[in-house]
């Protein structure tokens, strides 16, 4: 395809050829006339020669004109080739459109921009307008009208590529007119500016976002000049200061700053001049109402568009923080008071064992204050082990808490204090965790149990001695008591016919008292045997102990016509078999024994098992118990009923309590009152203590 720059060269060529032909014909005619005239007269011959000369001159001029036209056409062809070469390799999409809307030229860049080839545009001139985005077609229509009027301003519009993608184009267009002033079409250059539009859109979004953040930020933001006059500020800054926008515009930074901060302000300005920023800096502003508001300020030095220096300041209202800090200080003071009043030593360490805080009880426990004073906080707790003042178990407890998150409670360790004394310490180490569960240190609690341990040892020895004494006394007292009973019986037989009623009654009283004393001594012997003279604890079925007790009670149950219901889950327990049998025998036997005459006993025995404990209840419909007297039930020789109504020594429930406590449990009684029946409940662990510690 060649550029049709102008139709003038072809018509000029035809004109020059016509002139040359006419000149040749005139020359031939002149030559013929000259020859004829020469034959007739010399005057006519001269005229013919003149005509021949004029024809030759005309032919020369016509040839010269034709030669120049050829040179112009050749130059124009070279210019066309040069333009085409440049246009074909331009990044922008170029095209020429004639007056009748036909496409004269379309650069190859159109395919990169639109997805359509030059041949498609040339074959379908309307394609140019069809690819314009529908909303932008009125814009382009007005643009072409403006071009026709000589306007050369570029316009941006959108096109729809062949693949459906929408791209932005900047359209530069110039109208072309001929020598006669008539329109010959226009030349257009199109540049793909999609990336620029996208960048501008992103910039606008970012600007809107920044503007929103500036206006809606919870922090006050203000721009001041170097003299402190306010240039810009956001809503939060107005809220902090309490002024309106118009009022603050007439004030400066120094109006809001109390005089007591003058020296601090000088230092902040020096920092601003030296580093280009100041803060964080805490101070107060004086609000419009005269109140002071605590603030934290940060600022940066900037260069304005006018070349002057300005200061951007970020202002945070820290009223709530100051209030929280005051509350925290109060709580810390309260905590310190509580810690210092505790009778136990409390140590808090970080993950490396460095002491973070401690209380005064450590002074009394360790006999030295060096490592509980604040100036020594941060020192490694390993000094305990390094100096040999504490056995390794102490350090292990803290290490286990920090490294493994393990809680160690009530470990008994012996230590040698700084003052040389030896003490027994009840030591506990608990991991200290943050809100996310991560270990951040340990809390170590030391309790001096030296005196308590000594007292417990003495008490234990005293109890052993008392039990041995009670057993020995009870055992030894039975022999003379049996002698007394035997001689009283001999007297009764020997004097059977000689005693009057009063003497016989007195003798019976003596025999009855001796027998009851023997029963009481036997009860004391049974009580003292618990844990000493009974079977050792072992794993056993709790139901077997119950069945054995019911076997012993079978005659009494049958005689009383008692109704017995047994339910629940009966687990395996770690206990003494004969003690458990005696426990059931006493509790169920009491339920059978203590009932109203004419009413058959109804007894419910229920067993329940939880995670690590066993609970048994024995409920009856018997005589009941006055709630105010329940606490007396488990004392030695305690009786709530007269012997004339119910026989007994008053040691049965005391023995039950002794058995339950020997197994690490507890027992209690419940009753709504006399005649309302009663319930006896005991609970004890299923596992032995050493297994509980391991689990």
XYZ file of C-alpha atoms in Angstrom:
695
model
C 0.000 0.000 0.000
C 1.332 3.445 -0.954
C 0.427 6.779 0.565
C -1.788 8.915 -1.714
C -0.324 12.212 -0.646
C -1.803 14.245 -3.704
C -3.240 13.592 -7.204
C -1.281 16.589 -8.675
C 1.799 14.727 -10.014
C -0.186 12.499 -12.483
C -2.213 15.407 -14.000
C 0.950 17.524 -14.402
C 2.591 14.692 -16.304
C -0.356 14.528 -18.701
C -0.299 18.333 -19.132
C 3.417 18.399 -19.945
C 3.025 15.610 -22.519
C 0.145 17.519 -24.144
C 2.202 20.710 -24.380
C 5.144 18.812 -25.923
C 2.849 17.194 -28.455
C 1.295 20.555 -29.341
C 4.738 22.111 -29.659
C 5.834 19.308 -31.993
C 2.758 19.812 -34.150
C 3.338 23.590 -34.176
C 6.995 23.094 -35.060
C 6.102 20.761 -37.903
C 3.451 23.203 -39.172
C 5.882 26.107 -38.899
C 8.542 24.175 -40.766
C 6.094 23.299 -43.542
C 4.847 26.894 -43.788
C 8.399 28.178 -43.793
C 9.347 25.875 -46.660
C 6.302 26.914 -48.672
C 6.827 30.580 -47.840
C 10.454 30.333 -48.885
C 9.306 29.243 -52.256
C 6.911 32.198 -52.473
C 8.583 35.054 -50.655
C 11.317 35.804 -48.195
C 8.947 37.695 -45.804
C 6.774 34.723 -45.231
C 9.886 32.582 -44.805
C 11.042 34.821 -41.964
C 7.685 34.509 -40.280
C 7.850 30.730 -40.494
C 11.331 30.658 -39.024
C 10.114 32.763 -36.144
C 7.296 30.322 -35.504
C 9.755 27.435 -35.574
C 11.950 29.192 -33.018
C 8.988 29.823 -30.721
C 7.956 26.154 -30.997
C 11.450 25.025 -30.046
C 11.518 27.366 -27.041
C 8.079 26.099 -25.937
C 9.222 22.506 -26.262
C 12.289 23.252 -24.115
C 10.198 24.866 -21.419
C 7.708 21.962 -21.439
C 10.477 19.407 -21.104
C 12.041 21.316 -18.213
C 8.685 21.402 -16.401
C 8.178 17.691 -16.985
C 11.666 16.957 -15.623
C 10.968 18.891 -12.418
C 7.695 17.046 -11.913
C 9.512 13.730 -12.192
C 12.063 14.815 -9.628
C 9.273 15.970 -7.262
C 7.446 12.651 -7.628
C 10.643 10.729 -6.890
C 11.341 12.881 -3.781
C 7.750 12.389 -2.632
C 8.072 8.612 -3.038
C 11.236 8.612 -0.946
C 9.516 10.734 1.726
C 6.560 8.350 1.710
C 8.872 5.352 2.193
C 10.680 7.119 5.019
C 7.387 8.020 6.776
C 6.076 4.501 6.321
C 9.250 3.031 7.794
C 9.036 5.341 10.810
C 5.278 4.800 11.288
C 5.584 1.015 10.967
C 8.095 0.923 13.794
C 6.517 3.465 16.125
C 5.276 2.258 19.525
C 2.115 4.349 19.144
C -0.722 3.220 16.923
C -0.840 5.544 13.840
C -3.431 5.815 11.082
C -4.544 8.142 8.227
C -8.190 8.463 7.284
C -9.406 10.163 4.121
C -12.273 12.622 3.704
C -14.614 9.817 2.734
C -13.649 7.856 5.900
C -11.560 5.296 3.998
C -8.400 4.128 5.754
C -5.360 5.344 3.847
C -2.788 3.933 6.250
C -2.850 1.844 9.474
C 0.379 1.156 11.424
C 1.145 -2.399 12.587
C 1.005 -1.232 16.236
C -2.801 -1.343 16.004
C -2.729 -5.115 16.400
C -0.739 -4.891 19.648
C -3.124 -2.277 21.050
C -6.500 -3.498 19.723
C -5.959 -7.121 18.759
C -7.121 -6.356 15.180
C -4.818 -6.326 12.119
C -4.314 -3.329 9.750
C -6.023 -5.279 6.978
C -9.187 -5.624 9.119
C -9.329 -1.868 9.744
C -8.757 -1.075 6.024
C -11.430 -3.551 4.966
C -13.941 -2.231 7.529
C -13.506 1.517 8.272
C -16.423 1.406 10.803
C -14.340 -0.932 13.001
C -12.536 2.136 14.350
C -15.706 3.418 16.032
C -17.063 0.007 17.010
C -14.093 -0.811 19.245
C -14.608 2.444 21.175
C -16.163 1.704 24.604
C -19.882 2.410 24.343
C -19.882 5.051 27.101
C -17.027 6.932 25.385
C -18.494 7.047 21.843
C -20.251 10.420 22.407
C -16.908 11.793 23.596
C -15.191 10.639 20.415
C -17.968 12.021 18.223
C -17.577 15.478 19.782
C -13.801 15.109 19.494
C -13.944 14.539 15.716
C -16.258 17.545 15.332
C -13.726 19.639 17.255
C -10.956 18.388 14.939
C -12.929 19.487 11.923
C -13.045 22.976 13.463
C -9.273 22.951 13.912
C -9.097 21.961 17.586
C -6.028 19.829 18.245
C -6.465 18.945 21.950
C -5.890 15.247 22.772
C -8.630 13.182 24.440
C -8.596 9.968 26.494
C -11.093 7.225 25.739
C -11.478 3.497 26.205
C -11.458 0.736 23.638
C -12.539 -2.890 23.853
C -9.858 -5.222 22.530
C -10.655 -8.323 20.528
C -10.130 -10.419 23.708
C -12.613 -8.239 25.654
C -10.010 -6.368 27.703
C -10.726 -2.665 28.165
C -7.760 -0.340 27.650
C -7.277 3.413 27.874
C -6.045 5.328 24.788
C -4.826 8.921 24.432
C -5.947 10.131 20.967
C -3.926 12.846 19.164
C -5.545 13.928 15.863
C -4.793 16.538 13.148
C -7.040 17.513 10.230
C -5.481 17.556 6.702
C -6.627 20.073 4.109
C -5.647 20.574 0.488
C -4.323 23.703 -1.230
C -7.889 24.696 -1.904
C -8.749 24.502 1.827
C -10.921 21.405 1.417
C -10.667 18.591 4.002
C -8.608 15.640 2.861
C -9.156 13.600 6.074
C -7.097 13.445 9.238
C -4.007 11.864 10.724
C -4.216 10.266 14.218
C -1.751 8.916 16.749
C -3.005 6.673 19.611
C -1.013 5.859 22.723
C -1.910 3.026 25.161
C -2.058 4.757 28.573
C -3.830 1.977 30.505
C -0.954 1.594 32.966
C -0.953 5.342 33.628
C -4.730 5.331 34.266
C -4.401 2.345 36.564
C -1.595 4.092 38.436
C -3.697 7.250 38.695
C -6.675 5.223 39.942
C -4.467 3.536 42.537
C -3.048 6.917 43.493
C -6.531 8.364 43.879
C -7.615 5.367 45.993
C -4.489 5.721 48.109
C -5.101 9.433 48.480
C -8.714 8.845 49.489
C -7.581 6.204 51.937
C -4.968 8.499 53.427
C -7.505 11.296 53.606
C -9.932 8.981 55.372
C -7.266 7.830 57.771
C -6.251 11.419 58.401
C -9.779 12.528 59.204
C -10.975 9.403 61.018
C -7.738 8.524 62.819
C -8.136 8.212 66.621
C -4.818 10.051 66.988
C -4.562 13.801 66.650
C -2.539 14.955 63.622
C -1.406 18.561 63.193
C 0.870 20.501 60.846
C 2.587 23.595 62.239
C 5.157 25.993 60.931
C 8.404 26.590 62.788
C 6.783 29.367 64.829
C 4.119 26.942 66.081
C 1.155 28.290 64.077
C -1.332 25.593 63.101
C -1.614 25.015 59.356
C -3.604 21.765 59.248
C -5.231 19.468 61.828
C -7.715 16.614 61.867
C -10.918 16.067 63.844
C -9.212 14.052 66.565
C -6.817 16.930 67.256
C -9.772 19.313 67.616
C -11.418 16.882 70.025
C -8.249 16.648 72.104
C -7.847 20.433 72.322
C -11.523 21.275 72.714
C -11.385 24.125 70.173
C -13.325 24.624 66.961
C -11.577 24.680 63.606
C -11.909 28.470 63.336
C -10.629 29.020 66.905
C -7.619 26.749 66.549
C -6.658 28.407 63.266
C -5.914 31.611 65.202
C -3.815 29.900 67.911
C -0.364 28.390 68.033
C 1.374 25.434 69.666
C 2.672 27.511 72.566
C -0.815 28.634 73.578
C -1.710 25.024 74.361
C 1.532 24.229 76.209
C 1.756 24.972 79.975
C 4.838 26.931 81.026
C 6.208 24.061 83.144
C 7.167 22.252 79.935
C 9.355 25.087 78.594
C 12.670 23.325 79.312
C 11.380 20.037 77.878
C 10.208 21.813 74.734
C 13.674 23.266 74.170
C 15.203 19.781 74.319
C 12.626 18.414 71.873
C 13.260 21.245 69.416
C 17.000 20.592 69.651
C 16.336 16.934 68.825
C 14.144 18.020 65.904
C 16.902 20.244 64.521
C 19.559 17.581 65.016
C 17.758 14.419 63.859
C 14.725 15.717 61.960
C 12.280 14.240 64.490
C 11.261 14.487 68.133
C 9.527 12.250 70.678
C 8.017 10.132 71.897
C 7.447 12.887 74.407
C 4.843 13.023 77.172
C 3.378 16.344 78.197
C 0.018 18.058 78.709
C -2.124 20.408 76.630
C -4.308 23.074 78.171
C -7.759 22.617 76.657
C -10.191 25.403 75.878
C -12.034 24.783 79.183
C -8.748 25.141 81.095
C -8.371 21.452 81.946
C -5.128 19.609 81.275
C -5.049 16.529 79.068
C -2.030 14.146 79.165
C -0.520 13.439 75.744
C 2.221 11.520 74.002
C 3.695 13.370 70.988
C 5.863 12.302 68.071
C 6.935 14.661 65.316
C 8.921 14.871 62.114
C 10.437 17.805 60.212
C 9.347 18.155 56.559
C 10.000 20.546 53.690
C 6.876 22.182 52.294
C 6.089 22.969 48.654
C 7.003 26.591 49.361
C 10.490 25.506 50.483
C 9.807 26.290 54.145
C 10.189 23.908 57.077
C 7.082 22.481 58.782
C 6.436 19.982 61.584
C 4.005 17.073 61.385
C 2.988 15.996 64.897
C 1.127 12.851 65.992
C -0.715 13.505 69.268
C -2.129 10.650 71.383
C -4.524 11.270 74.263
C -3.142 9.011 77.026
C -5.729 9.842 79.682
C -6.963 6.241 79.818
C -3.405 4.919 79.892
C -2.451 7.236 82.736
C -5.558 6.173 84.623
C -4.736 2.505 83.988
C -1.141 3.044 85.084
C -2.373 4.614 88.314
C -4.687 1.659 88.912
C -1.833 -0.715 88.061
C 0.470 1.029 90.511
C -2.183 0.696 93.194
C -2.600 -2.984 92.401
C 1.154 -3.504 92.397
C 1.402 -1.782 95.772
C -1.423 -3.962 97.066
C 0.223 -7.077 95.627
C 3.552 -6.104 97.163
C 1.842 -5.569 100.520
C 0.142 -8.946 100.258
C 3.364 -10.683 99.171
C 5.374 -9.102 101.966
C 2.736 -10.109 104.517
C 2.752 -13.761 103.452
C 4.462 -16.203 105.798
C 5.913 -18.056 102.804
C 8.735 -17.012 100.505
C 7.617 -16.201 96.961
C 10.082 -15.934 94.047
C 9.260 -15.063 90.430
C 11.816 -15.892 87.717
C 12.074 -15.526 83.966
C 12.741 -18.373 81.530
C 16.478 -18.284 82.367
C 15.899 -18.487 86.092
C 16.710 -14.814 86.712
C 14.840 -13.424 89.719
C 12.219 -10.856 88.741
C 10.639 -10.242 92.138
C 10.593 -11.706 95.620
C 9.019 -11.001 99.011
C 10.425 -10.376 102.469
C 9.609 -13.840 103.811
C 12.686 -15.070 101.982
C 14.804 -13.128 104.494
C 13.399 -15.151 107.350
C 13.616 -18.434 105.464
C 17.093 -18.099 104.000
C 18.643 -16.009 106.728
C 20.031 -13.536 104.159
C 18.379 -10.669 102.260
C 20.842 -10.359 99.383
C 18.761 -12.151 96.808
C 15.367 -10.717 97.678
C 16.298 -7.049 97.373
C 15.244 -5.248 94.137
C 18.819 -4.334 93.232
C 19.596 -8.035 92.844
C 16.574 -8.813 90.650
C 17.691 -10.373 87.405
C 20.409 -12.489 88.988
C 20.355 -16.151 88.052
C 18.573 -18.393 90.504
C 21.233 -21.017 89.877
C 23.308 -19.502 92.708
C 21.408 -21.862 94.980
C 22.974 -24.874 93.347
C 26.306 -23.234 92.515
C 27.039 -22.343 96.129
C 25.901 -25.711 97.400
C 23.366 -24.084 99.706
C 20.473 -26.153 98.430
C 20.118 -29.741 97.314
C 19.540 -30.256 93.611
C 15.831 -31.055 94.032
C 15.179 -27.361 94.643
C 16.711 -26.333 91.327
C 15.086 -29.250 89.574
C 11.622 -28.077 90.631
C 12.193 -24.623 89.112
C 13.852 -26.113 86.008
C 10.960 -28.525 85.474
C 8.490 -25.660 85.713
C 10.394 -23.504 83.201
C 11.535 -26.164 80.728
C 8.674 -28.664 80.866
C 5.768 -26.598 82.183
C 5.560 -29.018 85.106
C 3.947 -28.077 88.394
C 5.726 -29.395 91.488
C 3.739 -29.018 94.696
C 4.800 -29.537 98.303
C 8.197 -31.095 97.749
C 9.892 -31.428 101.125
C 13.611 -30.605 100.974
C 16.285 -29.948 103.569
C 18.514 -26.903 103.101
C 21.433 -25.252 104.777
C 20.748 -21.494 105.034
C 23.248 -18.669 104.662
C 23.425 -18.259 108.416
C 24.477 -21.908 108.785
C 21.188 -23.250 110.158
C 19.430 -26.226 108.589
C 15.771 -26.027 107.728
C 13.083 -28.165 106.207
C 11.354 -26.389 103.318
C 8.045 -27.197 101.666
C 8.889 -26.225 98.088
C 6.515 -25.667 95.140
C 7.297 -24.522 91.596
C 4.574 -23.447 89.181
C 5.106 -22.402 85.523
C 4.173 -18.795 84.763
C 2.418 -18.465 81.381
C 1.352 -15.502 79.232
C -2.039 -15.003 77.572
C -1.036 -17.367 74.741
C 0.007 -20.170 77.079
C 3.725 -19.670 76.474
C 5.985 -20.173 79.487
C 7.494 -16.881 80.631
C 9.052 -18.013 83.901
C 8.162 -19.714 87.160
C 6.674 -18.932 90.551
C 8.531 -20.624 93.398
C 6.990 -20.825 96.869
C 9.065 -21.785 99.924
C 7.475 -22.495 103.283
C 9.591 -23.102 106.367
C 8.102 -26.220 107.962
C 11.020 -26.979 110.250
C 9.020 -26.453 113.438
C 5.903 -28.049 111.994
C 7.859 -31.103 110.878
C 9.397 -31.425 114.316
C 5.965 -31.001 115.930
C 4.407 -33.552 113.578
C 7.173 -36.010 114.318
C 6.691 -35.457 118.042
C 2.920 -35.766 117.665
C 3.287 -38.916 115.620
C 5.559 -40.408 118.229
C 3.134 -39.292 120.941
C 0.240 -40.930 119.105
C 2.218 -44.116 118.709
C 3.058 -44.035 122.414
C -0.557 -43.303 123.316
C -1.829 -46.098 121.107
C 0.682 -48.481 122.605
C -0.264 -47.251 126.060
C -3.996 -47.646 125.363
C -3.457 -51.115 123.986
C -1.268 -52.128 126.899
C -3.570 -50.624 129.497
C -6.672 -52.062 127.884
C -5.092 -55.486 127.551
C -3.705 -55.481 131.086
C -6.927 -54.124 132.638
C -9.001 -57.012 131.322
C -7.196 -59.539 133.525
C -8.089 -57.955 136.917
C -11.520 -57.096 135.561
C -12.114 -60.719 134.668
C -10.948 -61.610 138.200
C -13.472 -59.173 139.672
C -16.253 -60.571 137.527
C -15.300 -64.140 138.402
C -15.303 -63.487 142.160
C -18.588 -61.601 141.929
C -20.091 -64.580 140.171
C -18.703 -66.900 142.897
C -20.224 -64.637 145.566
C -23.527 -64.683 143.718
C -23.593 -68.487 143.665
C -22.327 -68.875 147.253
C -24.745 -66.361 148.714
C -27.696 -67.073 146.474
C -29.943 -68.092 149.392
C -28.644 -65.556 151.889
C -29.018 -62.285 149.929
C -32.056 -60.106 150.185
C -33.437 -58.304 147.198
C -31.418 -55.140 147.793
C -28.131 -57.048 148.102
C -28.943 -59.114 145.049
C -29.695 -55.922 143.055
C -26.426 -54.343 144.163
C -24.524 -57.475 143.178
C -26.202 -57.429 139.743
C -25.248 -53.766 139.318
C -21.640 -54.642 140.072
C -21.637 -57.546 137.615
C -23.312 -55.410 134.905
C -20.811 -52.588 135.405
C -17.914 -55.006 135.215
C -19.248 -56.514 131.992
C -19.831 -53.044 130.425
C -16.332 -52.012 131.435
C -14.990 -55.111 129.727
C -16.948 -54.244 126.590
C -15.544 -50.707 126.666
C -12.019 -52.036 127.099
C -12.585 -54.365 124.127
C -13.821 -51.366 122.085
C -10.677 -49.432 123.032
C -8.570 -52.396 121.994
C -10.384 -52.513 118.623
C -9.855 -48.756 118.183
C -6.136 -48.967 118.972
C -5.671 -51.927 116.628
C -6.777 -49.925 113.524
C -3.718 -49.535 111.332
C -1.546 -51.547 113.745
C -2.950 -54.973 114.419
C -5.233 -55.281 111.374
C -4.573 -56.712 107.932
C -2.319 -54.678 105.643
C -3.857 -52.696 102.811
C -4.090 -54.442 99.469
C -6.169 -54.359 96.324
C -9.535 -55.938 97.021
C -13.155 -55.925 95.940
C -15.250 -53.530 98.000
C -18.267 -55.809 97.455
C -16.471 -58.690 99.166
C -16.061 -56.647 102.359
C -19.755 -55.751 102.248
C -20.815 -59.394 101.732
C -18.617 -60.522 104.621
C -20.157 -57.918 106.918
C -23.668 -58.962 105.870
C -22.755 -62.555 106.686
C -21.932 -61.550 110.283
C -25.140 -59.468 110.502
C -27.458 -62.067 108.972
C -28.979 -63.264 112.330
C -29.717 -59.674 113.465
C -31.182 -58.746 110.074
C -33.421 -61.783 110.079
C -34.525 -61.241 113.687
C -35.444 -57.589 113.016
C -37.166 -58.424 109.712
C -35.056 -55.740 108.012
C -35.433 -54.932 104.295
C -32.022 -54.338 102.713
C -31.439 -52.811 99.247
C -27.936 -52.622 97.769
C -27.146 -50.676 94.590
C -24.507 -48.765 92.648
C -21.039 -49.574 91.378
C -18.661 -51.431 93.701
C -15.050 -50.869 92.647
C -11.762 -52.466 93.551
C -10.096 -50.496 96.338
C -6.739 -50.390 98.089
C -7.758 -51.083 101.707
C -7.507 -53.321 104.767
C -10.052 -56.122 104.388
C -10.954 -56.638 108.057
C -11.193 -52.866 108.662
C -13.593 -52.409 105.733
C -15.654 -55.381 106.913
C -15.841 -53.835 110.409
C -16.856 -50.469 108.894
C -19.804 -51.977 106.997
C -20.702 -54.155 109.967
C -20.948 -51.148 112.301
C -22.851 -48.848 109.915
C -25.398 -51.446 108.733
C -25.638 -52.947 112.233
C -26.581 -49.528 113.647
C -29.268 -49.164 110.951
C -30.700 -52.537 111.954
C -30.437 -51.812 115.683
C -31.753 -48.245 116.004
C -35.356 -48.522 114.799
C -38.756 -47.907 116.354
C -40.520 -50.895 117.870
C -43.145 -52.311 115.535
C -41.479 -50.858 112.430
C -39.317 -53.133 110.299
C -36.019 -51.475 109.324
C -35.597 -50.423 105.667
C -31.973 -49.933 104.734
C -30.483 -48.653 101.433
C -26.770 -49.069 100.751
C -25.609 -47.131 97.673
C -22.117 -47.036 96.153
C -20.861 -44.442 93.617
C -17.496 -43.976 91.893
C -16.024 -40.695 90.560
C -12.624 -40.041 88.958
C -10.471 -41.008 91.946
C -12.855 -41.428 94.885
C -15.433 -43.876 96.205
C -18.609 -42.768 97.995
C -20.933 -45.029 100.044
C -24.166 -44.005 101.770
C -26.175 -46.084 104.292
C -29.719 -44.715 104.643
C -32.324 -46.021 107.138
C -35.840 -45.244 108.365
C -34.825 -45.490 112.007
C -35.112 -43.256 115.048
C -33.229 -40.373 113.455
C -30.849 -37.893 115.063
C -31.287 -34.407 116.471
C -29.293 -32.234 113.968
C -27.727 -30.334 116.872
C -26.312 -33.583 118.253
C -24.810 -34.941 115.029
C -21.319 -33.614 115.804
C -21.184 -35.753 118.982
C -21.760 -39.023 117.133
C -18.145 -39.795 116.296
C -16.616 -39.030 119.749
C -15.349 -41.736 122.140
C -18.104 -43.368 124.217
C -20.650 -40.877 122.892
C -24.259 -42.053 123.286
C -27.412 -40.170 122.285
C -29.806 -42.886 123.527
C -30.151 -44.374 127.000
C -28.730 -47.815 127.701
C -32.158 -48.941 128.884
C -33.474 -48.407 125.328
C -30.464 -49.429 123.221
C -27.378 -51.236 124.438
C -23.874 -50.247 123.352
C -20.606 -48.660 124.392
C -20.768 -45.563 122.179
C -17.526 -46.521 120.405
C -18.954 -47.903 117.138
C -19.052 -44.649 115.152
C -15.727 -43.479 116.628
C -14.243 -46.720 115.312
C -15.873 -46.051 111.882
C -14.277 -42.600 111.762
C -10.903 -44.102 112.713
C -11.126 -46.670 109.884
C -12.230 -44.136 107.243
C -9.479 -41.643 108.212
C -6.913 -44.464 108.180
C -7.852 -44.897 104.495
C -7.502 -41.171 103.737
C -11.235 -40.477 103.709
C -13.915 -38.750 105.767
C -17.309 -39.652 107.209
C -20.403 -37.651 108.114
C -24.034 -38.123 109.148
C -27.261 -36.488 107.968
C -30.719 -36.493 109.510
C -33.837 -34.322 109.374
C -34.483 -34.991 113.063
C -35.723 -37.610 115.492
C -38.055 -40.117 113.865
C -36.934 -39.045 110.355
C -34.301 -41.690 109.763
C -30.636 -40.969 109.126
C -27.928 -41.355 106.490
C -24.244 -42.106 107.072
C -21.876 -41.250 104.219
C -18.193 -41.957 103.842
C -15.805 -41.094 100.998
C -12.281 -42.337 100.423
C -9.771 -42.408 97.539
C -9.646 -45.462 95.328
C -5.919 -45.197 94.576
C -3.171 -45.372 97.192
C -1.348 -42.031 97.815
C 1.814 -43.085 95.976
C -0.179 -43.965 92.840
C -2.036 -40.636 93.032
C 1.329 -38.857 93.115
C 2.520 -40.760 90.050
C -0.712 -40.030 88.129
